[in-house]
Short mmCIF file of C-alpha atoms in Angstrom, two decimals:
data_model
loop_
_atom_site.label_atom_id
_atom_site.label_comp_id
_atom_site.label_asym_id
_atom_site.label_seq_id
_atom_site.Cartn_x
_atom_site.Cartn_y
_atom_site.Cartn_z
CA MET A 13 89.83 -84.30 -148.04
CA VAL A 14 89.74 -87.20 -150.51
CA PHE A 15 87.95 -90.42 -149.84
CA VAL A 16 89.80 -93.51 -150.99
CA LEU A 17 88.06 -96.78 -151.48
CA GLN A 18 89.93 -99.53 -149.42
CA THR A 19 87.67 -102.53 -150.04
CA ALA A 20 84.36 -103.03 -151.65
CA THR A 21 82.69 -101.93 -148.30
CA GLU A 22 85.16 -99.88 -146.50
CA LEU A 23 86.34 -96.27 -146.96
CA ALA A 24 89.34 -94.55 -145.52
CA ILE A 25 90.03 -90.77 -145.33
CA LEU A 26 93.38 -89.42 -146.41
CA LYS A 27 94.85 -86.03 -146.29
CA HIS A 28 94.99 -83.87 -149.39
CA THR A 29 98.75 -84.14 -150.05
CA GLY A 30 101.47 -86.69 -149.59
CA GLN A 31 98.82 -89.31 -150.39
CA GLU A 32 99.49 -93.03 -150.15
CA LYS A 33 97.01 -95.89 -149.53
CA THR A 34 97.86 -99.47 -148.52
CA THR A 35 95.21 -102.19 -148.44
CA PHE A 36 95.42 -105.83 -147.56
CA PRO A 37 92.79 -108.68 -147.65
CA SER A 38 91.70 -110.10 -144.42
CA GLY A 39 93.62 -113.06 -143.13
CA ILE A 40 97.05 -111.69 -143.85
CA ILE A 41 99.02 -111.81 -140.62
CA GLU A 42 102.55 -112.39 -141.69
CA LYS A 43 104.91 -109.69 -143.21
CA ARG A 44 107.07 -110.54 -146.10
CA THR A 45 110.25 -108.77 -147.16
CA GLN A 46 110.83 -107.88 -150.94
CA ASP A 47 113.48 -110.65 -151.09
CA GLU A 48 110.89 -113.22 -150.03
CA ILE A 49 108.44 -112.19 -152.77
CA PRO A 50 108.91 -113.74 -156.24
CA ALA A 51 108.98 -111.30 -159.28
CA GLN A 52 106.47 -113.32 -161.20
CA PRO A 53 104.41 -115.57 -158.86
CA THR A 54 102.92 -118.89 -159.75
CA ALA A 55 99.86 -120.48 -158.00
CA GLN A 56 102.17 -122.95 -156.23
CA GLU A 57 104.49 -120.16 -154.85
CA THR A 58 102.04 -117.62 -153.45
CA LYS A 59 98.38 -117.00 -152.95
CA TYR A 60 98.59 -113.22 -153.25
CA LEU A 61 99.72 -110.54 -155.65
CA GLU A 62 101.22 -107.46 -154.19
CA LEU A 63 100.82 -104.25 -156.34
CA GLU A 64 101.93 -100.64 -155.89
CA VAL A 65 100.65 -98.17 -158.44
CA TYR A 66 101.86 -94.55 -158.75
CA SER A 67 100.17 -91.86 -160.86
CA SER A 68 101.70 -88.38 -161.51
CA LYS A 69 102.25 -85.73 -164.10
CA GLN A 70 105.65 -87.05 -165.06
CA ASN A 71 105.11 -90.78 -165.07
CA VAL A 72 103.21 -93.92 -163.88
CA THR A 73 105.02 -96.76 -162.18
CA LEU A 74 103.93 -100.21 -161.30
CA THR A 75 105.65 -102.34 -158.74
CA ILE A 76 104.75 -106.10 -158.76
CA ASN A 77 105.84 -108.19 -155.79
CA GLY A 78 108.56 -105.70 -155.01
CA LYS A 79 109.86 -105.50 -158.52
CA ARG A 80 109.26 -102.32 -160.67
CA ARG A 81 108.02 -102.91 -164.14
CA TRP A 82 109.28 -100.89 -166.96
CA ASP A 83 107.71 -101.29 -170.36
CA THR A 84 108.07 -98.14 -172.46
CA SER A 85 106.36 -99.64 -175.46
CA GLU A 86 102.98 -100.05 -173.79
CA MET A 87 103.27 -98.18 -170.58
CA LEU A 88 104.51 -94.90 -168.94
CA ILE A 89 102.93 -92.87 -171.80
CA ARG A 90 100.53 -89.96 -171.61
CA GLY A 91 96.94 -90.90 -170.87
CA LEU A 92 95.46 -93.88 -169.32
CA ASN A 93 97.77 -96.89 -168.86
CA VAL A 94 96.12 -100.30 -168.23
CA VAL A 95 97.92 -103.51 -167.15
CA VAL A 96 96.01 -106.89 -166.95
CA PHE A 97 97.11 -109.78 -164.70
CA ASN A 98 96.20 -113.38 -164.69
CA GLU A 99 93.94 -114.12 -161.72
CA VAL A 100 95.68 -117.59 -160.96
CA THR A 101 99.35 -117.02 -161.57
CA GLY A 102 99.58 -113.31 -161.01
CA ALA A 103 101.47 -112.88 -164.30
CA VAL A 104 101.18 -109.86 -166.56
CA MET A 105 99.13 -110.83 -169.49
CA THR A 106 99.12 -107.46 -171.35
CA SER A 107 99.62 -103.68 -170.96
CA ARG A 108 98.12 -100.97 -173.12
CA TRP A 109 97.88 -97.25 -173.01
CA PHE A 110 94.99 -94.97 -174.41
CA ASP A 111 95.79 -91.30 -174.98
CA THR A 112 92.51 -89.90 -174.09
CA TYR A 113 94.23 -86.49 -173.59
CA GLU A 114 94.40 -86.01 -177.32
CA SER A 115 92.46 -88.68 -178.99
CA ARG A 116 88.71 -88.93 -178.83
CA ALA A 117 88.82 -92.28 -180.59
CA ASP A 118 90.90 -93.82 -177.77
CA SER A 119 87.84 -93.91 -175.55
CA GLY A 120 86.16 -96.34 -177.84
CA LEU A 121 89.29 -98.44 -178.07
CA LEU A 122 89.52 -98.41 -174.27
CA MET A 123 85.97 -99.74 -173.83
CA GLU A 124 86.46 -102.26 -176.64
CA PHE A 125 89.77 -103.50 -175.03
CA LEU A 126 88.11 -103.68 -171.58
CA ASN A 127 85.04 -105.54 -172.82
CA ALA A 128 87.07 -108.24 -174.53
CA LEU A 129 88.94 -109.33 -171.34
CA LYS A 130 87.91 -112.52 -169.73
CA HIS A 131 86.19 -112.39 -166.44
CA GLY A 132 88.29 -112.69 -163.42
CA ARG A 133 91.24 -110.72 -164.72
CA ILE A 134 93.00 -108.28 -162.31
CA VAL A 135 93.09 -104.90 -164.06
CA CYS A 136 95.26 -102.06 -163.12
CA PHE A 137 94.67 -98.44 -164.24
CA ALA A 138 96.89 -95.34 -163.85
CA ILE A 139 97.01 -91.80 -165.32
CA LYS A 140 100.08 -90.07 -166.63
CA ASP A 141 99.91 -86.34 -167.15
CA ASP A 142 96.24 -86.20 -168.09
CA ALA A 143 93.62 -88.70 -169.49
CA ILE A 144 90.42 -86.61 -169.09
CA ALA A 145 90.70 -83.84 -171.65
CA ARG A 146 89.04 -85.79 -174.49
CA ILE A 147 87.67 -89.02 -172.69
CA SER A 148 84.08 -89.52 -173.76
CA LYS A 149 81.13 -89.64 -171.38
CA GLU A 150 80.46 -93.14 -172.49
CA ALA A 151 83.88 -94.26 -171.37
CA VAL A 152 83.51 -92.51 -168.02
CA SER A 153 80.30 -94.32 -167.45
CA TYR A 154 81.77 -97.61 -168.56
CA LEU A 155 84.65 -97.17 -166.00
CA SER A 156 82.19 -96.29 -163.31
CA SER A 157 80.11 -99.51 -164.15
CA TYR A 158 83.56 -101.35 -164.08
CA GLY A 159 83.83 -100.58 -160.42
CA SER A 160 85.34 -97.21 -160.08
CA SER A 161 83.93 -94.85 -157.40
CA PHE A 162 85.96 -91.81 -158.43
CA ILE A 163 86.19 -91.64 -162.11
CA LYS A 164 83.11 -89.28 -162.46
CA GLN A 165 84.87 -86.88 -160.08
CA LEU A 166 88.15 -86.64 -162.20
CA GLN A 167 89.07 -83.33 -163.73
CA PHE A 168 91.66 -82.05 -166.23
CA ARG A 169 95.12 -83.06 -165.04
CA SER A 170 93.92 -85.26 -162.20
CA THR A 171 95.96 -88.24 -160.97
CA TRP A 172 94.18 -91.62 -160.56
CA ALA A 173 95.12 -95.12 -159.83
CA PHE A 174 92.67 -98.08 -159.60
CA VAL A 175 92.93 -101.87 -159.19
CA VAL A 176 89.92 -104.09 -159.84
CA SER A 177 88.68 -107.68 -160.56
CA ARG A 178 85.68 -108.25 -162.55
CA THR A 179 83.28 -111.27 -162.97
CA ALA A 180 79.98 -111.70 -164.79
CA ASP A 181 78.03 -110.46 -161.71
CA GLN A 182 80.64 -108.80 -159.41
CA ARG A 183 83.15 -106.00 -159.39
CA ILE A 184 85.76 -106.27 -156.64
CA THR A 185 87.66 -102.99 -156.12
CA HIS A 186 91.07 -103.84 -154.49
CA ALA A 187 92.23 -100.20 -154.15
CA GLU A 188 91.56 -96.73 -155.74
CA SER A 189 92.69 -93.27 -155.09
CA PHE A 190 92.81 -89.85 -156.96
CA GLN A 191 93.73 -86.30 -156.70
CA ASN A 192 92.29 -83.23 -158.41
CA PRO A 193 94.35 -80.18 -159.24
CA SER A 194 93.89 -77.10 -156.87
CA ASN A 195 93.50 -74.80 -159.93
CA ALA A 196 93.35 -75.03 -163.71
CA ASP A 197 96.93 -74.11 -164.22
CA GLU A 198 98.47 -76.93 -162.25
CA TRP A 199 98.53 -80.70 -162.29
CA ALA A 200 97.16 -82.82 -159.18
CA SER A 201 99.55 -84.11 -156.75
CA PRO A 202 101.02 -87.63 -157.28
CA ILE A 203 99.13 -90.41 -155.66
CA LYS A 204 100.21 -94.08 -154.81
CA ILE A 205 98.18 -97.11 -153.85
CA ARG A 206 99.27 -100.36 -152.54
CA THR A 207 97.25 -103.66 -152.27
CA LEU A 208 97.47 -107.46 -151.92
CA VAL A 209 95.18 -109.19 -154.31
CA LYS A 210 94.28 -112.84 -153.35
CA LEU A 211 94.90 -115.16 -156.28
CA LEU A 212 92.32 -117.83 -157.28
CA PRO A 213 92.81 -121.56 -157.45
CA GLU A 214 91.55 -121.72 -161.12
CA ASN A 215 90.55 -119.34 -163.85
CA VAL A 216 87.06 -117.90 -163.77
CA VAL A 217 86.46 -118.55 -167.48
CA LYS A 218 87.47 -121.76 -169.13
CA CYS A 219 86.65 -122.06 -172.97
CA ASN A 220 85.31 -125.47 -174.22
CA TRP A 221 87.10 -125.25 -177.51
CA GLU A 222 87.14 -128.47 -179.63
CA ASP A 223 90.30 -130.47 -179.10
CA THR A 224 92.27 -129.69 -182.25
CA MET A 225 95.89 -128.77 -182.98
CA ASP A 226 94.88 -125.29 -183.85
CA ASN A 227 92.82 -124.89 -180.56
CA ARG A 228 95.74 -126.35 -178.45
CA ARG A 229 97.92 -123.55 -179.94
CA ARG A 230 95.11 -121.13 -179.27
CA ARG A 231 94.74 -122.22 -175.57
CA GLU A 232 98.45 -121.97 -174.96
CA PHE A 233 98.44 -118.44 -176.30
CA CYS A 234 95.43 -117.34 -174.52
CA ASP A 235 96.35 -118.65 -171.29
CA LYS A 236 99.39 -116.38 -171.21
CA TYR A 237 98.26 -113.24 -173.10
CA GLU A 238 95.06 -110.97 -172.97
CA GLY A 239 93.75 -108.26 -175.17
CA HIS A 240 93.27 -110.47 -178.31
CA GLY A 241 89.47 -111.08 -177.97
CA ASP A 242 89.01 -112.11 -181.53
CA VAL A 243 91.44 -115.02 -181.13
CA CYS A 244 90.66 -115.94 -177.47
CA ARG A 245 86.86 -115.46 -177.14
CA CYS A 246 85.09 -118.61 -176.16
CA GLU A 247 82.46 -118.48 -178.82
CA ASP A 248 83.24 -118.61 -182.48
CA PRO A 249 87.00 -117.38 -182.23
CA VAL A 250 88.71 -116.41 -185.40
CA SER A 251 90.98 -118.87 -187.15
CA VAL A 252 94.64 -119.06 -186.13
CA GLU A 253 95.56 -120.16 -189.70
CA LEU A 254 96.20 -117.79 -192.56
CA THR A 255 93.57 -119.01 -195.13
CA PRO A 256 92.57 -116.00 -197.26
CA PRO A 257 89.92 -116.26 -199.89
CA ALA A 258 90.87 -117.03 -203.53
CA PHE A 259 90.06 -114.73 -206.43
CA PRO A 260 86.49 -114.80 -207.70
CA ASP A 261 87.58 -117.43 -210.39
CA GLY A 262 89.25 -119.69 -207.81
CA SER A 263 92.87 -118.75 -208.69
CA ARG A 264 95.62 -117.73 -206.34
CA LEU A 265 99.02 -116.13 -206.69
CA GLN A 266 102.09 -117.35 -204.86
CA ILE A 267 103.30 -114.14 -203.23
CA PRO A 268 106.09 -114.13 -200.69
CA ILE A 269 105.11 -111.92 -197.59
CA ALA A 270 107.67 -110.83 -194.96
CA ILE A 271 106.22 -110.08 -191.54
CA MET A 272 108.34 -108.02 -189.07
CA ALA A 273 107.00 -107.80 -185.58
CA SER A 274 108.37 -105.83 -182.67
CA ASN A 275 106.98 -105.62 -179.14
CA ARG A 276 103.26 -104.68 -179.92
CA PRO A 277 101.47 -107.85 -180.37
CA SER A 278 98.09 -106.22 -180.70
CA TYR A 279 99.43 -104.38 -183.88
CA LEU A 280 100.68 -107.63 -185.23
CA LEU A 281 97.36 -109.38 -184.70
CA ARG A 282 95.39 -106.49 -186.47
CA MET A 283 97.82 -106.88 -189.34
CA LEU A 284 97.42 -110.64 -189.55
CA LEU A 285 93.60 -110.43 -189.38
CA GLY A 286 93.78 -107.92 -192.30
CA LEU A 287 95.80 -110.35 -194.24
CA GLN A 288 93.15 -113.05 -193.85
CA LYS A 289 90.81 -110.92 -195.87
CA VAL A 290 92.99 -110.29 -198.78
CA GLU A 291 92.04 -112.18 -201.87
CA GLY A 292 94.12 -114.46 -203.99
CA TRP A 293 97.40 -114.92 -202.29
CA THR A 294 98.94 -118.08 -200.94
#
């Protein structure tokens, strides 16, 4: 038997195989068809975000308000897949993957990423293939403190799905489930969780940046995207202007620079922050 956390205070028991879990917040009395649910809700259109998360050996899938999300650049990859939603609009703000099957360094990157998220965000986790082989004890403890009831029970080739919201003093688990393999030569059975998350009327965190042109650009970006903590943190965010230092003698060289970006904005940001430290170009 496997215990599956339904709400912060309620547990339900599911059978070992064929496992699915559906959770709904109290107060939901009407049923909606998929056609009635918008693909990307706004605060004016709906008060709830409907999520279905599937974890298995072959893949992970995420269905948002009845529409399956495919993003092979940042999702559906071996290891731990993470998707972050805005707590007001329900829109996807970022998705990342961490290959803690192969990379020991990814545990640190995972904790750094989660720690930089603003409070209130809705965070979805799912394992594809395996995410336990090289995950650090520190990362396991961090995910436990993040609200997971089962992360410490996972084994090599376990399946796991988890949806949570975090504030400064509260962890709200919307749904969580896992399966462990029956023996060391097999993968665990697939699992699926479904939940409705109540959206909030306003963001939990509002940064009081000075009203400048740069900060207006910053706010527009940070209201839509997550995972860029250096740019979007409330206290002392990095500049959004490319203003690298001059050479020690004060001179600069006019050097043309071509920037080619694809669909991994986190890599682009890392490159731009690196350019800010290069001396002597303009």
